[in-house]
């Protein structure tokens, strides 16, 4: 329980950034391996070399963009937690929207709004899935009635 | 064709003798003569090839008047041959896609419903937690113990996000009750508190009203601060 004795928040940013990079690199590695394999000349050596080249070039790029998204999202989330003083699903949704908006800032205000909506909706779905999972996990142990009225009055 | 062939043969013999002297014009004439001599078999081969490309041009979509007519006729023939099996396969594929789209929409709609209920309905644990936290923040005794800015959080998950507030719902005497527990922390270090909230459903208004809120302070002589007690 030592890890939960300290505040999770500033260290959570590094955690999320690294986790996102790993996800992007592994997922991108698999996709680019298959794509590079298929887009190479006939012959197993050619194909393997093409697949390896594609993985070496493209997978870190995808991992990098995932890491930027994850790191920025976690930073905004921790800032909101600190500002509001409360941990809520609202923090996550707003963080997702702001992350989408900031990452589309080069394409003008309309693109920012669209990207913010997408980020917010995506995070809302993820939060909904998380809430569903915790509710299902907690209703696995049926309690019925809570009789212990241990009110120290 | 026979007489012309003989005449062409003569010209061909002439061409081979004076090949270098005659120049491009004669060469083209002799070449065309040669070509014409070999034309009948070539004509058949060319016709076969063009027939083949026109049939393959169904997929390539080559523009051009008569090739299009030929391709349309071929398409009609091919369609009537394979239409039954093709239609069944396509219908099956469309049906599968339709089912997949329906399942996706259903899952997405379910997730949206869950998140809306959690955030916007007044009977969700998150809302009750928010209201109780506001009441805690404005209570003078709490401020005195914990300091000015009070932050609240729930149970810690493995990733470190502490959004889940532990709650239990039960029914007693036909009314729905909910019990919540969350933690608060203030600016004064080392002081943590556990807030216990219980709400009861009010049948007239349909909303939850607070039964009690009290805070356990984790100091050595355990203090309990009562914020609201409507039992």
Short mmCIF file of C-alpha atoms in Angstrom, two decimals:
data_model
loop_
_atom_site.label_atom_id
_atom_site.label_comp_id
_atom_site.label_asym_id
_atom_site.label_seq_id
_atom_site.Cartn_x
_atom_site.Cartn_y
_atom_site.Cartn_z
CA UNK A 1 0.00 0.00 0.00
CA UNK A 2 3.04 2.27 0.02
CA UNK A 3 2.40 3.43 -3.51
CA UNK A 4 -1.00 4.73 -2.55
CA UNK A 5 0.29 6.51 0.51
CA UNK A 6 1.61 9.29 -1.68
CA UNK A 7 -0.30 11.53 -3.99
CA UNK A 8 -0.70 9.87 -7.35
CA UNK A 9 -0.99 13.00 -9.33
CA UNK A 10 2.34 14.36 -10.50
CA UNK A 11 3.76 10.91 -11.02
CA UNK A 12 0.68 9.82 -12.88
CA UNK A 13 1.69 12.07 -15.78
CA UNK A 14 4.90 10.14 -16.39
CA UNK A 15 3.03 6.88 -15.94
CA UNK A 16 0.39 7.78 -18.50
CA UNK A 17 2.90 9.16 -20.98
CA UNK A 18 4.99 6.01 -20.86
CA UNK A 19 1.97 3.75 -21.00
CA UNK A 20 0.61 5.56 -24.03
CA UNK A 21 3.98 5.36 -25.81
CA UNK A 22 4.14 1.62 -25.20
CA UNK A 23 0.62 1.10 -26.52
CA UNK A 24 1.32 3.14 -29.63
CA UNK A 25 4.68 1.50 -30.29
CA UNK A 26 3.42 -2.04 -29.90
CA UNK A 27 0.20 -1.48 -31.83
CA UNK A 28 1.99 0.50 -34.50
CA UNK A 29 4.69 -2.13 -34.66
CA UNK A 30 2.21 -4.88 -35.39
CA UNK A 31 0.32 -2.86 -37.99
CA UNK A 32 3.43 -1.60 -39.73
CA UNK A 33 4.97 -5.07 -39.73
CA UNK A 34 1.98 -6.47 -41.59
CA UNK A 35 1.78 -3.46 -43.89
CA UNK A 36 5.49 -3.51 -44.68
CA UNK A 37 5.29 -7.24 -45.29
CA UNK A 38 2.52 -6.84 -47.78
CA UNK A 39 3.94 -3.84 -49.61
CA UNK A 40 7.27 -5.47 -50.40
CA UNK A 41 8.49 -7.32 -53.48
CA UNK A 42 7.97 -11.04 -53.68
CA UNK A 43 10.44 -13.13 -51.74
CA UNK A 44 10.63 -13.74 -48.02
CA UNK A 45 13.90 -11.84 -47.53
CA UNK A 46 12.56 -8.76 -49.26
CA UNK A 47 9.37 -8.92 -47.32
CA UNK A 48 11.04 -9.34 -43.96
CA UNK A 49 13.40 -6.49 -44.66
CA UNK A 50 10.56 -4.27 -45.84
CA UNK A 51 8.54 -5.13 -42.77
CA UNK A 52 11.47 -4.36 -40.45
CA UNK A 53 12.12 -1.04 -42.18
CA UNK A 54 8.49 -0.03 -41.87
CA UNK A 55 8.45 -0.92 -38.18
CA UNK A 56 11.69 0.98 -37.51
CA UNK A 57 10.43 4.10 -39.26
CA UNK A 58 6.76 4.31 -38.42
CA UNK A 59 6.20 2.60 -35.07
CA UNK A 60 8.13 5.17 -32.98
CA UNK A 61 6.21 7.94 -34.75
CA UNK A 62 2.90 6.43 -33.74
CA UNK A 63 4.18 5.79 -30.25
CA UNK A 64 5.30 9.40 -30.05
CA UNK A 65 1.92 10.79 -31.02
CA UNK A 66 0.18 8.51 -28.56
CA UNK A 67 2.63 9.61 -25.86
CA UNK A 68 1.96 13.27 -26.62
CA UNK A 69 -1.77 12.68 -26.35
CA UNK A 70 -1.47 10.70 -23.13
CA UNK A 71 0.98 13.05 -21.47
CA UNK A 72 -1.02 16.17 -22.33
CA UNK A 73 -4.24 14.56 -21.19
CA UNK A 74 -2.77 13.53 -17.86
CA UNK A 75 -1.24 16.95 -17.30
CA UNK A 76 -4.55 18.71 -17.87
CA UNK A 77 -6.32 16.14 -15.71
CA UNK A 78 -3.97 16.63 -12.78
CA UNK A 79 -4.23 20.40 -13.14
CA UNK A 80 -8.01 20.22 -13.01
CA UNK A 81 -7.92 17.96 -9.98
CA UNK A 82 -5.71 20.46 -8.23
CA UNK A 83 -7.86 23.39 -9.23
CA UNK A 84 -11.22 21.87 -8.37
CA UNK A 85 -10.07 19.88 -5.39
CA UNK A 86 -12.32 17.01 -6.34
CA UNK A 87 -11.83 13.87 -8.42
CA UNK A 88 -14.68 13.46 -10.85
CA UNK A 89 -15.51 12.01 -14.25
CA UNK A 90 -15.97 15.61 -15.34
CA UNK A 91 -12.23 16.14 -15.03
CA UNK A 92 -11.52 13.39 -17.52
CA UNK A 93 -14.06 14.54 -20.07
CA UNK A 94 -12.91 18.14 -19.96
CA UNK A 95 -9.28 17.04 -20.14
CA UNK A 96 -10.02 14.96 -23.22
CA UNK A 97 -11.75 17.86 -24.90
CA UNK A 98 -8.94 20.29 -24.10
CA UNK A 99 -6.30 17.83 -25.28
CA UNK A 100 -8.08 17.39 -28.59
CA UNK A 101 -8.41 21.14 -28.97
CA UNK A 102 -4.75 21.88 -28.19
CA UNK A 103 -3.44 19.19 -30.50
CA UNK A 104 -5.50 20.55 -33.39
CA UNK A 105 -4.51 24.15 -32.72
CA UNK A 106 -2.50 24.44 -35.92
CA UNK A 107 -5.56 23.86 -38.07
CA UNK A 108 -7.64 26.80 -36.93
CA UNK A 109 -10.53 27.30 -34.53
CA UNK A 110 -13.14 25.19 -36.32
CA UNK A 111 -10.84 22.18 -36.37
CA UNK A 112 -10.12 22.78 -32.70
CA UNK A 113 -13.80 22.62 -31.83
CA UNK A 114 -14.29 19.44 -33.82
CA UNK A 115 -11.24 17.81 -32.30
CA UNK A 116 -12.33 18.87 -28.82
CA UNK A 117 -15.75 17.31 -29.36
CA UNK A 118 -14.16 14.08 -30.52
CA UNK A 119 -11.78 13.97 -27.57
CA UNK A 120 -14.55 14.71 -25.11
CA UNK A 121 -16.85 12.06 -26.54
CA UNK A 122 -14.06 9.50 -26.59
CA UNK A 123 -13.23 10.16 -22.96
CA UNK A 124 -16.90 10.09 -21.99
CA UNK A 125 -17.19 6.65 -23.55
CA UNK A 126 -14.08 5.45 -21.75
CA UNK A 127 -15.38 6.83 -18.45
CA UNK A 128 -18.73 5.18 -19.01
CA UNK A 129 -17.03 1.86 -19.65
CA UNK A 130 -14.95 2.29 -16.50
CA UNK A 131 -18.01 3.08 -14.40
CA UNK A 132 -19.85 0.07 -15.82
CA UNK A 133 -16.93 -2.19 -15.00
CA UNK A 134 -16.64 -0.98 -11.42
CA UNK A 135 -20.37 -1.30 -10.90
CA UNK A 136 -20.38 -4.82 -12.24
CA UNK A 137 -17.37 -5.75 -10.17
CA UNK A 138 -18.93 -4.36 -7.01
CA UNK A 139 -22.32 -5.98 -7.54
CA UNK A 140 -20.61 -9.33 -7.75
CA UNK A 141 -20.72 -9.42 -3.96
CA UNK A 142 -24.40 -8.97 -3.13
CA UNK A 143 -24.88 -7.26 0.17
CA UNK A 144 -28.58 -6.65 0.37
CA UNK A 145 -28.99 -4.69 3.55
CA UNK A 146 -26.45 -2.75 5.51
CA UNK A 147 -27.46 -3.08 9.14
CA UNK A 148 -24.32 -1.72 10.79
CA UNK A 149 -25.43 1.68 12.01
CA UNK A 150 -22.20 2.30 13.81
CA UNK A 151 -22.73 5.95 14.38
CA UNK A 152 -20.45 7.24 17.04
CA UNK A 153 -22.60 10.03 18.29
CA UNK B 1 -5.57 -11.22 -102.15
CA UNK B 2 -3.57 -13.75 -104.16
CA UNK B 3 -2.63 -11.30 -106.96
CA UNK B 4 -1.79 -8.62 -104.48
CA UNK B 5 0.25 -11.13 -102.57
CA UNK B 6 2.33 -11.88 -105.66
CA UNK B 7 2.82 -8.22 -106.36
CA UNK B 8 3.87 -7.73 -102.80
CA UNK B 9 6.29 -10.62 -103.05
CA UNK B 10 7.98 -8.89 -105.96
CA UNK B 11 8.26 -5.69 -104.07
CA UNK B 12 9.62 -7.58 -101.14
CA UNK B 13 12.39 -9.09 -103.20
CA UNK B 14 13.21 -5.63 -104.51
CA UNK B 15 13.23 -4.26 -101.00
CA UNK B 16 15.66 -6.84 -99.66
CA UNK B 17 18.13 -6.10 -102.46
CA UNK B 18 18.06 -2.36 -102.18
CA UNK B 19 17.41 -2.22 -98.50
CA UNK B 20 20.04 0.27 -97.54
CA UNK B 21 19.61 2.48 -100.69
CA UNK B 22 15.88 2.93 -100.69
CA UNK B 23 15.44 4.87 -97.51
CA UNK B 24 12.69 5.32 -94.99
CA UNK B 25 9.77 5.78 -97.37
CA UNK B 26 10.40 2.58 -99.29
CA UNK B 27 11.12 0.79 -96.09
CA UNK B 28 7.80 1.82 -94.70
CA UNK B 29 6.13 0.70 -97.90
CA UNK B 30 7.91 -2.64 -97.76
CA UNK B 31 7.17 -2.91 -94.10
CA UNK B 32 3.53 -2.18 -94.72
CA UNK B 33 3.56 -4.78 -97.51
CA UNK B 34 5.03 -7.30 -95.14
CA UNK B 35 2.51 -6.37 -92.57
CA UNK B 36 -0.31 -6.75 -95.03
CA UNK B 37 0.98 -10.17 -96.06
CA UNK B 38 0.84 -11.38 -92.57
CA UNK B 39 -2.38 -9.64 -91.94
CA UNK B 40 -4.97 -12.43 -92.17
CA UNK B 41 -3.50 -14.48 -89.31
CA UNK B 42 -2.62 -11.30 -87.49
CA UNK B 43 -6.14 -10.06 -87.93
CA UNK B 44 -7.45 -13.10 -86.14
CA UNK B 45 -4.94 -12.76 -83.33
CA UNK B 46 -5.62 -9.05 -82.98
CA UNK B 47 -9.33 -9.70 -82.91
CA UNK B 48 -8.85 -12.29 -80.17
CA UNK B 49 -6.68 -9.90 -78.19
CA UNK B 50 -9.07 -6.99 -78.57
CA UNK B 51 -11.94 -9.24 -77.71
CA UNK B 52 -10.05 -10.30 -74.61
CA UNK B 53 -9.20 -6.73 -73.58
CA UNK B 54 -12.75 -5.64 -74.11
CA UNK B 55 -13.96 -8.39 -71.88
CA UNK B 56 -11.34 -7.52 -69.28
CA UNK B 57 -12.19 -3.88 -69.78
CA UNK B 58 -15.35 -4.47 -67.83
CA UNK B 59 -13.41 -3.94 -64.69
CA UNK B 60 -10.97 -1.35 -66.13
CA UNK B 61 -13.87 0.83 -67.31
CA UNK B 62 -12.26 1.96 -70.54
CA UNK B 63 -14.19 4.73 -72.27
CA UNK B 64 -14.92 4.34 -75.99
CA UNK B 65 -18.06 3.81 -77.97
CA UNK B 66 -18.12 0.29 -79.28
CA UNK B 67 -16.04 -1.19 -76.53
CA UNK B 68 -18.68 -0.03 -74.11
CA UNK B 69 -21.43 -1.71 -76.08
CA UNK B 70 -19.51 -4.94 -76.11
CA UNK B 71 -18.78 -4.71 -72.42
CA UNK B 72 -22.44 -4.00 -71.59
CA UNK B 73 -23.51 -7.07 -73.51
CA UNK B 74 -20.92 -9.18 -71.77
CA UNK B 75 -21.97 -7.77 -68.42
CA UNK B 76 -25.57 -8.68 -69.02
CA UNK B 77 -24.59 -12.19 -69.92
CA UNK B 78 -22.42 -12.60 -66.88
CA UNK B 79 -25.03 -11.15 -64.55
CA UNK B 80 -27.76 -13.52 -65.54
CA UNK B 81 -25.40 -16.42 -65.05
CA UNK B 82 -24.27 -15.72 -61.45
CA UNK B 83 -27.01 -13.50 -60.12
CA UNK B 84 -28.65 -15.93 -57.74
CA UNK B 85 -25.58 -17.02 -55.78
CA UNK B 86 -24.09 -13.51 -55.93
CA UNK B 87 -27.23 -11.94 -54.60
CA UNK B 88 -27.46 -14.35 -51.71
CA UNK B 89 -23.82 -13.77 -50.80
CA UNK B 90 -24.18 -10.02 -50.98
CA UNK B 91 -27.35 -10.09 -48.96
CA UNK B 92 -25.62 -12.16 -46.31
CA UNK B 93 -22.69 -9.78 -46.22
CA UNK B 94 -24.95 -6.74 -45.97
CA UNK B 95 -26.88 -8.38 -43.19
CA UNK B 96 -23.70 -9.10 -41.24
CA UNK B 97 -22.54 -5.51 -41.62
CA UNK B 98 -25.95 -4.29 -40.52
CA UNK B 99 -25.80 -6.44 -37.40
CA UNK B 100 -22.30 -5.20 -36.61
CA UNK B 101 -23.41 -1.58 -36.98
CA UNK B 102 -26.42 -2.22 -34.75
CA UNK B 103 -24.28 -3.80 -32.05
CA UNK B 104 -21.85 -0.90 -32.20
CA UNK B 105 -24.64 1.67 -31.91
CA UNK B 106 -26.15 -0.26 -29.03
CA UNK B 107 -22.92 -0.42 -27.08
CA UNK B 108 -22.15 3.25 -27.68
CA UNK B 109 -25.65 4.28 -26.69
CA UNK B 110 -25.40 2.20 -23.51
CA UNK B 111 -22.12 3.84 -22.54
CA UNK B 112 -23.51 7.31 -23.19
CA UNK B 113 -26.57 6.51 -21.08
CA UNK B 114 -24.37 5.34 -18.20
CA UNK B 115 -22.20 8.42 -18.26
CA UNK B 116 -25.17 10.79 -18.52
CA UNK B 117 -26.91 9.12 -15.64
CA UNK B 118 -23.76 9.32 -13.58
CA UNK B 119 -23.07 12.96 -14.26
CA UNK B 120 -26.47 14.57 -14.60
CA UNK B 121 -29.00 12.62 -12.61
CA UNK B 122 -29.53 13.84 -9.11
CA UNK B 123 -29.68 10.35 -7.68
CA UNK B 124 -26.24 9.28 -8.78
CA UNK B 125 -23.52 8.66 -6.19
CA UNK B 126 -21.28 11.22 -7.85
CA UNK B 127 -23.83 14.00 -7.42
CA UNK B 128 -24.41 13.12 -3.78
CA UNK B 129 -20.67 13.05 -3.21
CA UNK B 130 -20.39 16.50 -4.78
CA UNK B 131 -23.12 17.95 -2.62
CA UNK B 132 -21.68 16.45 0.55
CA UNK B 133 -18.25 17.80 -0.32
CA UNK B 134 -19.67 21.27 -0.76
CA UNK B 135 -21.32 21.07 2.62
CA UNK B 136 -18.06 19.89 4.16
CA UNK B 137 -16.17 22.76 2.60
CA UNK B 138 -18.47 25.36 4.04
CA UNK B 139 -18.53 23.96 7.55
CA UNK B 140 -16.45 26.03 9.98
CA UNK B 141 -15.35 23.18 12.16
CA UNK B 142 -14.00 21.27 9.20
CA UNK B 143 -12.11 24.31 8.03
CA UNK B 144 -10.69 24.68 11.47
CA UNK B 145 -9.39 21.15 11.56
CA UNK B 146 -8.28 20.64 8.00
CA UNK B 147 -7.39 24.03 6.67
CA UNK B 148 -8.79 26.12 3.91
CA UNK B 149 -8.76 24.24 0.68
CA UNK B 150 -10.25 20.82 1.11
CA UNK B 151 -10.05 18.22 -1.56
CA UNK B 152 -12.03 15.05 -1.75
CA UNK B 153 -11.39 11.76 -3.41
CA UNK B 154 -12.69 8.24 -3.48
CA UNK B 155 -11.24 4.78 -3.74
CA UNK B 156 -7.89 4.41 -5.45
CA UNK B 157 -7.78 2.18 -8.49
CA UNK B 158 -4.61 0.48 -9.70
CA UNK B 159 -3.71 3.32 -12.01
CA UNK B 160 -3.87 5.87 -9.25
CA UNK B 161 -7.07 7.57 -10.35
CA UNK B 162 -9.32 8.01 -7.41
CA UNK B 163 -12.63 8.72 -9.00
CA UNK B 164 -14.70 5.86 -7.73
CA UNK B 165 -16.63 6.74 -4.60
CA UNK B 166 -17.55 3.65 -2.63
CA UNK B 167 -21.27 3.43 -2.12
CA UNK B 168 -23.90 0.89 -1.12
CA UNK B 169 -27.54 1.00 -2.01
CA UNK B 170 -30.14 -0.80 -0.02
CA UNK B 171 -33.87 -0.77 0.51
CA UNK B 172 -35.30 -0.30 3.97
CA UNK B 173 -39.01 0.09 4.75
CA UNK B 174 -39.75 0.38 1.09
CA UNK B 175 -37.48 3.39 0.62
CA UNK B 176 -34.17 3.45 -1.16
CA UNK B 177 -31.19 4.39 0.93
CA UNK B 178 -27.65 4.99 -0.20
CA UNK B 179 -24.56 5.10 1.92
CA UNK B 180 -21.37 6.73 0.70
CA UNK B 181 -17.87 6.97 1.99
CA UNK B 182 -15.13 9.23 0.74
CA UNK B 183 -12.00 10.85 2.04
CA UNK B 184 -11.05 14.44 2.47
CA UNK B 185 -7.74 16.07 3.01
CA UNK B 186 -6.82 19.62 3.78
CA UNK B 187 -3.81 21.81 3.52
CA UNK B 188 -2.62 20.84 6.98
CA UNK B 189 -0.44 17.85 6.36
CA UNK B 190 -1.12 14.49 7.86
CA UNK B 191 -4.74 15.15 8.57
CA UNK B 192 -7.05 12.89 6.67
CA UNK B 193 -10.71 12.44 7.21
CA UNK B 194 -13.33 9.93 6.21
CA UNK B 195 -16.75 11.27 5.39
CA UNK B 196 -19.78 9.04 5.81
CA UNK B 197 -22.96 10.13 4.12
CA UNK B 198 -26.34 8.51 4.06
CA UNK B 199 -29.23 9.65 1.92
CA UNK B 200 -32.81 8.53 1.82
CA UNK B 201 -35.18 8.75 -1.04
CA UNK B 202 -38.01 11.16 -0.58
CA UNK B 203 -41.08 9.77 -2.26
CA UNK B 204 -42.82 13.08 -2.81
CA UNK B 205 -40.05 14.90 -4.60
CA UNK B 206 -38.38 11.80 -5.94
CA UNK B 207 -34.98 13.09 -4.89
CA UNK B 208 -32.57 11.94 -2.30
CA UNK B 209 -32.38 13.88 0.93
CA UNK B 210 -29.60 13.66 3.41
CA UNK B 211 -30.00 11.63 6.50
CA UNK B 212 -26.66 12.21 8.08
CA UNK B 213 -23.20 13.42 7.23
CA UNK B 214 -20.34 13.00 9.61
CA UNK B 215 -16.62 13.10 9.34
CA UNK B 216 -14.13 10.88 11.09
CA UNK B 217 -10.84 12.63 11.63
CA UNK B 218 -7.83 10.35 11.64
CA UNK B 219 -6.08 11.89 14.61
CA UNK B 220 -5.15 9.78 17.56
CA UNK B 221 -8.13 10.58 19.75
CA UNK B 222 -10.58 9.99 16.98
CA UNK B 223 -12.84 12.90 16.59
CA UNK B 224 -16.12 12.83 14.84
CA UNK B 225 -17.55 16.00 13.44
CA UNK B 226 -21.23 15.91 12.70
CA UNK B 227 -22.28 18.12 9.86
CA UNK B 228 -25.87 17.14 9.47
CA UNK B 229 -28.05 14.75 11.33
CA UNK B 230 -31.65 14.23 10.35
CA UNK B 231 -32.32 10.88 11.82
#
